[in-house]
Tab-separated table of C-alpha atoms and ligand atoms in Angstrom:
chain	number	residue	atom	x	y	z
A	1	MET	CA	32.356	-40.271	28.219
A	2	ALA	CA	28.944	-38.885	27.361
A	3	ASP	CA	28.457	-35.210	28.121
A	4	ASP	CA	24.857	-35.748	29.107
A	5	ASP	CA	25.465	-38.521	31.654
A	6	THR	CA	23.369	-41.123	29.874
A	7	ILE	CA	25.999	-43.625	31.037
A	8	LEU	CA	27.382	-43.389	34.577
A	9	TYR	CA	30.710	-44.864	35.653
A	10	SER	CA	32.072	-45.402	39.151
A	11	ILE	CA	34.334	-47.611	41.246
A	12	PRO	CA	31.999	-48.217	44.210
A	13	ARG	CA	34.237	-50.790	45.942
A	14	SER	CA	37.647	-52.399	45.533
A	15	HIS	CA	38.284	-53.837	42.091
A	16	VAL	CA	34.656	-53.366	40.940
A	17	ALA	CA	33.559	-50.980	38.180
A	18	HIS	CA	29.880	-50.053	38.039
A	19	ILE	CA	28.362	-48.921	34.755
A	20	VAL	CA	24.800	-47.591	34.920
A	21	LEU	CA	22.419	-47.009	32.015
A	22	ASN	CA	20.960	-43.606	32.821
A	23	ARG	CA	18.825	-42.480	29.885
A	24	VAL	CA	15.862	-42.782	32.170
A	25	GLU	CA	13.289	-40.631	30.395
A	26	ALA	CA	13.762	-42.725	27.233
A	27	ARG	CA	13.535	-46.001	29.194
A	28	ASN	CA	17.221	-46.536	28.324
A	29	ALA	CA	16.464	-46.760	24.609
A	30	GLN	CA	19.750	-46.983	22.758
A	31	ASP	CA	20.703	-44.266	20.307
A	32	THR	CA	24.145	-43.939	18.720
A	33	ALA	CA	25.643	-41.635	21.370
A	34	PHE	CA	24.341	-43.859	24.172
A	35	LEU	CA	25.980	-46.963	22.695
A	36	TYR	CA	29.316	-45.224	22.129
A	37	ALA	CA	29.220	-43.920	25.713
A	38	LEU	CA	28.517	-47.438	26.965
A	39	ASN	CA	31.367	-48.798	24.843
A	40	ASP	CA	33.677	-46.114	26.270
A	41	ALA	CA	32.699	-47.154	29.789
A	42	PHE	CA	33.367	-50.847	29.086
A	43	ASP	CA	36.740	-49.896	27.554
A	44	ARG	CA	37.633	-47.803	30.577
A	45	ALA	CA	36.895	-50.708	32.928
A	46	ALA	CA	38.668	-53.212	30.684
A	47	GLN	CA	41.830	-51.109	30.512
A	48	ASP	CA	42.009	-50.310	34.237
A	49	ASP	CA	44.220	-53.050	35.681
A	50	ASP	CA	42.809	-52.328	39.120
A	51	VAL	CA	39.316	-53.368	37.991
A	52	LYS	CA	38.581	-57.096	38.171
A	53	VAL	CA	34.788	-57.196	37.781
A	54	ILE	CA	32.339	-55.020	35.838
A	55	VAL	CA	28.720	-54.623	36.975
A	56	LEU	CA	26.146	-53.259	34.521
A	57	SER	CA	22.805	-52.017	35.833
A	58	ALA	CA	20.175	-49.440	34.915
A	59	ASN	CA	18.406	-46.495	36.492
A	60	GLY	CA	14.702	-45.936	35.925
A	61	PRO	CA	11.765	-48.319	35.734
A	62	HIS	CA	13.214	-50.508	32.955
A	63	PHE	CA	16.628	-51.916	32.104
A	64	SER	CA	16.262	-51.093	28.386
A	65	SER	CA	13.425	-50.721	25.909
A	66	GLY	CA	15.743	-51.596	22.986
A	67	HIS	CA	17.094	-49.611	20.077
A	68	ASP	CA	15.929	-46.015	19.774
A	69	LEU	CA	13.944	-46.163	16.549
A	70	ARG	CA	13.139	-42.440	16.878
A	71	GLU	CA	16.744	-41.287	16.469
A	72	PRO	CA	16.460	-38.729	13.641
A	73	ASP	CA	19.771	-39.375	11.861
A	74	GLY	CA	21.557	-42.464	13.103
A	75	HIS	CA	23.871	-42.555	10.082
A	76	GLY	CA	24.901	-38.922	10.525
A	77	ALA	CA	25.542	-39.602	14.215
A	78	MET	CA	28.185	-42.178	13.261
A	79	ARG	CA	30.415	-39.327	12.054
A	80	GLU	CA	30.566	-37.900	15.577
A	81	HIS	CA	32.391	-40.927	16.977
A	82	ARG	CA	35.710	-42.627	16.511
A	83	THR	CA	34.595	-46.024	15.269
A	84	VAL	CA	36.057	-49.182	16.783
A	85	GLY	CA	35.642	-51.416	13.721
A	86	THR	CA	37.321	-51.079	10.330
A	87	TRP	CA	34.359	-51.848	8.040
A	88	ALA	CA	33.493	-48.131	7.466
A	89	GLY	CA	30.930	-47.301	4.728
A	90	PHE	CA	28.498	-45.442	7.001
A	91	GLY	CA	27.547	-42.912	4.346
A	92	ARG	CA	27.139	-45.348	1.465
A	93	PRO	CA	23.888	-45.752	-0.543
A	94	GLY	CA	21.567	-48.730	-0.528
A	95	ILE	CA	21.607	-51.175	2.363
A	96	GLU	CA	25.371	-50.724	2.731
A	97	ALA	CA	25.166	-47.854	5.232
A	98	GLN	CA	22.738	-49.731	7.471
A	99	PHE	CA	24.779	-52.939	7.300
A	100	SER	CA	27.923	-50.969	8.193
A	101	ARG	CA	26.229	-49.155	11.063
A	102	GLU	CA	24.769	-52.317	12.609
A	103	LYS	CA	28.022	-54.207	12.116
A	104	GLU	CA	29.711	-51.517	14.222
A	105	ILE	CA	27.280	-50.473	16.956
A	106	TYR	CA	25.084	-53.564	17.348
A	107	LEU	CA	26.833	-56.816	16.447
A	108	GLY	CA	30.301	-55.250	16.736
A	109	PHE	CA	29.804	-53.731	20.183
A	110	CYS	CA	28.024	-56.812	21.560
A	111	GLU	CA	30.821	-59.132	20.445
A	112	ARG	CA	33.362	-56.687	21.834
A	113	TRP	CA	31.677	-56.559	25.241
A	114	ARG	CA	31.159	-60.327	25.301
A	115	ASN	CA	34.894	-60.768	24.711
A	116	ILE	CA	36.112	-58.365	27.422
A	117	PRO	CA	38.259	-60.802	29.397
A	118	LYS	CA	37.124	-59.569	32.815
A	119	PRO	CA	33.983	-61.006	34.427
A	120	THR	CA	30.862	-58.930	33.768
A	121	ILE	CA	27.615	-59.041	35.745
A	122	ALA	CA	24.338	-57.621	34.427
A	123	ALA	CA	21.850	-56.644	37.139
A	124	VAL	CA	18.551	-56.288	35.284
A	125	HIS	CA	14.999	-55.254	36.136
A	126	GLY	CA	11.752	-54.086	34.587
A	127	LYS	CA	11.099	-54.580	30.904
A	128	ILE	CA	13.806	-55.693	28.478
A	129	ILE	CA	12.789	-55.625	24.822
A	130	ILE	CA	14.684	-56.845	21.709
A	131	GLY	CA	17.815	-54.636	21.653
A	132	GLY	CA	17.627	-54.498	25.449
A	133	LEU	CA	18.510	-58.182	25.479
A	134	MET	CA	21.660	-57.246	23.552
A	135	LEU	CA	22.973	-55.251	26.515
A	136	MET	CA	22.352	-58.135	28.918
A	137	TRP	CA	23.451	-61.133	26.862
A	138	PRO	CA	27.100	-60.067	26.379
A	139	CYS	CA	27.555	-60.214	30.175
A	140	ASP	CA	28.816	-63.379	31.868
A	141	ILE	CA	26.396	-63.427	34.793
A	142	VAL	CA	22.813	-62.145	34.803
A	143	ILE	CA	21.043	-61.381	38.071
A	144	ALA	CA	17.400	-60.461	37.504
A	145	ALA	CA	14.979	-58.687	39.811
A	146	ASP	CA	11.743	-60.586	40.293
A	147	ASP	CA	9.875	-57.912	38.270
A	148	THR	CA	11.948	-58.474	35.100
A	149	MET	CA	10.093	-59.263	31.871
A	150	PHE	CA	11.752	-60.174	28.575
A	151	MET	CA	10.270	-59.892	25.086
A	152	ASP	CA	11.290	-59.930	21.414
A	153	HIS	CA	8.653	-58.879	18.861
A	154	SER	CA	11.153	-58.364	16.018
A	155	VAL	CA	9.362	-60.884	13.786
A	156	ALA	CA	6.241	-58.691	13.915
A	157	MET	CA	8.509	-55.888	12.671
A	158	GLY	CA	9.537	-58.001	9.705
A	159	VAL	CA	13.037	-58.924	10.904
A	160	GLY	CA	13.978	-62.239	12.437
A	161	GLY	CA	15.464	-61.367	15.803
A	162	ALA	CA	18.001	-58.819	16.910
A	163	GLU	CA	21.467	-58.269	15.449
A	164	PHE	CA	23.236	-60.140	18.264
A	165	PHE	CA	21.276	-63.348	17.690
A	166	MET	CA	21.975	-65.224	20.904
A	167	HIS	CA	18.416	-66.522	21.357
A	168	PRO	CA	19.205	-70.224	20.666
A	169	TRP	CA	22.223	-70.136	22.982
A	170	GLU	CA	20.452	-68.285	25.766
A	171	LEU	CA	17.079	-70.037	25.674
A	172	GLY	CA	17.565	-73.338	23.913
A	173	VAL	CA	16.229	-73.982	20.433
A	174	ARG	CA	12.545	-74.638	21.208
A	175	LYS	CA	12.036	-71.716	23.593
A	176	ALA	CA	13.993	-69.410	21.270
A	177	LYS	CA	11.539	-70.253	18.490
A	178	GLU	CA	8.550	-69.771	20.786
A	179	MET	CA	9.803	-66.361	21.945
A	180	LEU	CA	10.394	-65.219	18.357
A	181	PHE	CA	7.234	-66.738	16.824
A	182	THR	CA	4.797	-65.551	19.519
A	183	ALA	CA	6.434	-62.347	20.908
A	184	ASP	CA	5.070	-63.407	24.303
A	185	TRP	CA	6.544	-61.914	27.475
A	186	MET	CA	8.824	-64.160	29.513
A	187	ASP	CA	9.135	-63.573	33.250
A	188	ALA	CA	12.263	-63.802	35.377
A	189	ASN	CA	11.427	-67.202	36.853
A	190	GLU	CA	10.961	-68.773	33.417
A	191	ALA	CA	14.218	-67.170	32.234
A	192	HIS	CA	15.917	-68.613	35.320
A	193	ARG	CA	14.487	-72.077	34.660
A	194	LEU	CA	15.860	-71.936	31.098
A	195	GLY	CA	19.307	-70.796	32.260
A	196	MET	CA	19.193	-67.310	30.724
A	197	VAL	CA	19.591	-65.725	34.177
A	198	ASN	CA	21.723	-66.987	37.058
A	199	HIS	CA	19.601	-65.745	39.970
A	200	VAL	CA	16.240	-64.085	40.564
A	201	VAL	CA	16.214	-61.739	43.557
A	202	PRO	CA	13.775	-59.260	45.129
A	203	ARG	CA	13.841	-55.920	43.305
A	204	ALA	CA	15.035	-54.031	46.398
A	205	GLU	CA	18.045	-56.342	46.778
A	206	LEU	CA	19.168	-56.335	43.132
A	207	ARG	CA	22.239	-54.095	43.292
A	208	ASP	CA	23.393	-55.422	46.669
A	209	ARG	CA	23.219	-58.997	45.411
A	210	ALA	CA	25.110	-58.110	42.230
A	211	MET	CA	27.789	-56.271	44.234
A	212	ALA	CA	28.084	-59.171	46.689
A	213	MET	CA	28.827	-61.523	43.818
A	214	ALA	CA	31.261	-59.001	42.337
A	215	ASP	CA	33.080	-58.828	45.700
A	216	LYS	CA	33.381	-62.614	45.789
A	217	ILE	CA	34.760	-62.748	42.241
A	218	ALA	CA	37.138	-59.845	42.949
A	219	LEU	CA	38.921	-61.950	45.591
A	220	LYS	CA	40.258	-64.190	42.794
A	221	PRO	CA	43.394	-63.471	40.751
A	222	LEU	CA	42.533	-61.403	37.685
A	223	PHE	CA	44.707	-63.327	35.255
A	224	ALA	CA	43.027	-66.634	36.196
A	225	LEU	CA	39.596	-65.002	35.827
A	226	LYS	CA	40.556	-63.815	32.341
A	227	LEU	CA	41.882	-67.216	31.335
A	228	VAL	CA	38.849	-69.139	32.539
A	229	LYS	CA	36.442	-66.716	30.853
A	230	GLU	CA	38.378	-67.109	27.618
A	231	ALA	CA	38.139	-70.893	28.003
A	232	VAL	CA	34.360	-70.897	28.514
A	233	ASN	CA	33.814	-68.494	25.624
A	234	ALA	CA	36.024	-70.672	23.436
A	235	ALA	CA	33.899	-73.708	24.336
A	236	GLN	CA	30.753	-71.869	23.216
A	237	ASP	CA	32.419	-70.702	20.015
A	238	ALA	CA	33.637	-74.251	19.308
A	239	GLN	CA	29.953	-75.193	19.215
A	240	GLY	CA	29.499	-72.879	16.252
A	241	ARG	CA	28.159	-69.761	17.953
A	242	ARG	CA	30.277	-67.311	15.971
A	243	GLY	CA	29.352	-68.773	12.576
A	244	ALA	CA	25.671	-68.974	13.517
A	245	ILE	CA	25.683	-65.301	14.574
A	246	GLN	CA	27.209	-64.279	11.238
A	247	THR	CA	24.526	-66.216	9.340
A	248	SER	CA	21.690	-64.671	11.344
A	249	PHE	CA	23.189	-61.193	10.886
A	250	ALA	CA	23.182	-61.702	7.103
A	251	LEU	CA	19.550	-62.894	7.225
A	252	HIS	CA	18.657	-59.900	9.417
A	253	HIS	CA	19.986	-57.604	6.695
A	254	LEU	CA	18.166	-59.497	3.982
A	255	ALA	CA	15.034	-58.632	5.988
A	256	HIS	CA	16.020	-54.951	6.251
A	257	ALA	CA	16.601	-54.833	2.468
A	258	HIS	CA	13.263	-56.567	1.839
A	259	ASN	CA	11.418	-54.129	4.104
A	260	MET	CA	13.005	-51.159	2.329
A	261	ILE	CA	11.657	-52.459	-0.989
A	262	ALA	CA	8.267	-53.585	0.305
A	263	HIS	CA	7.528	-50.844	2.880
A	264	GLY	CA	10.086	-48.075	2.321
A	265	LYS	CA	11.360	-48.641	5.882
A	266	LEU	CA	13.912	-50.947	7.490
A	267	VAL	CA	11.133	-52.665	9.418
A	268	ASP	CA	7.542	-53.621	8.697
A	269	PRO	CA	5.571	-50.610	10.020
A	270	THR	CA	2.827	-52.903	11.342
A	271	GLY	CA	5.235	-54.070	14.017
A	272	LEU	CA	6.070	-50.501	15.029
A	273	MET	CA	2.577	-50.167	16.494
A	274	GLY	CA	3.892	-52.167	19.450
A	275	PRO	CA	3.407	-55.757	20.501
A	276	MET	CA	-0.099	-55.385	21.894
A	277	LYS	CA	-1.587	-53.667	18.838
A	278	THR	CA	0.336	-55.933	16.489
A	279	GLN	CA	-1.117	-59.012	18.129
A	280	ALA	CA	-4.602	-57.522	18.138
A	281	LYS	CA	-4.308	-56.760	14.420
A	282	ALA	CA	-3.021	-60.278	13.736
A	283	ALA	CA	-6.028	-61.701	15.565
A	284	GLU	CA	-8.548	-59.754	13.423
B	301	ZN	ZN1	18.865	-54.214	12.267
């Protein structure tokens, strides 16, 4: 577990594990240590046979502001952790190190968490931006506070969407394109209408409502829960999800390589100014 408590873990009621994002001062931006701590927490819940349901929520004003682009040495930080994938290559030159890193801590972790056989519930609130979506989407159920706002301005940063490219599956094809092309904010009610969230609840009731659903699920036999989750995930993968994700991940890294050549950075620096300034500049 993390020494600095950026991820909290508890068993607040029978058969329910509660994981809390707690890097509050950074708006739960995800650096390498944070993601490994979160992965450790998911592993701990997955391997505890007494846990039937996992609830993921966040402290602070926002669920997650995305990847921490200010981490000084993300590649060096990989050496401090026992990796879960076998790709390796984190210290290699060219785009190889970045591809290896993202294959482990972004796409790799998200697929891993999505495939935990136990039911997972994300209780989300506040702003959720690009990589923030990648902590929510791997969960089976999403309960959103009525103040939740979702946004992906990755295209303004010169890369087409995040590494766990679930946009078409979560939003439908047309709305996925609109979100990516415009970088407009989407509110909780619109996300609910599109099926990206299961329920919208008052902010003050968010954790209680998530725990109430967890309690209801925890009454069911764990093996049957695991089997039915596997069946639903298999149905989605039979529709081509896994292959589509691999294609988008390759295109994402084509964009990183392009940006390195064109701008000397993994992303187009114009987009780093933030969505508001980027849109103002585009309108000039
Ligand atoms: Zn990337």
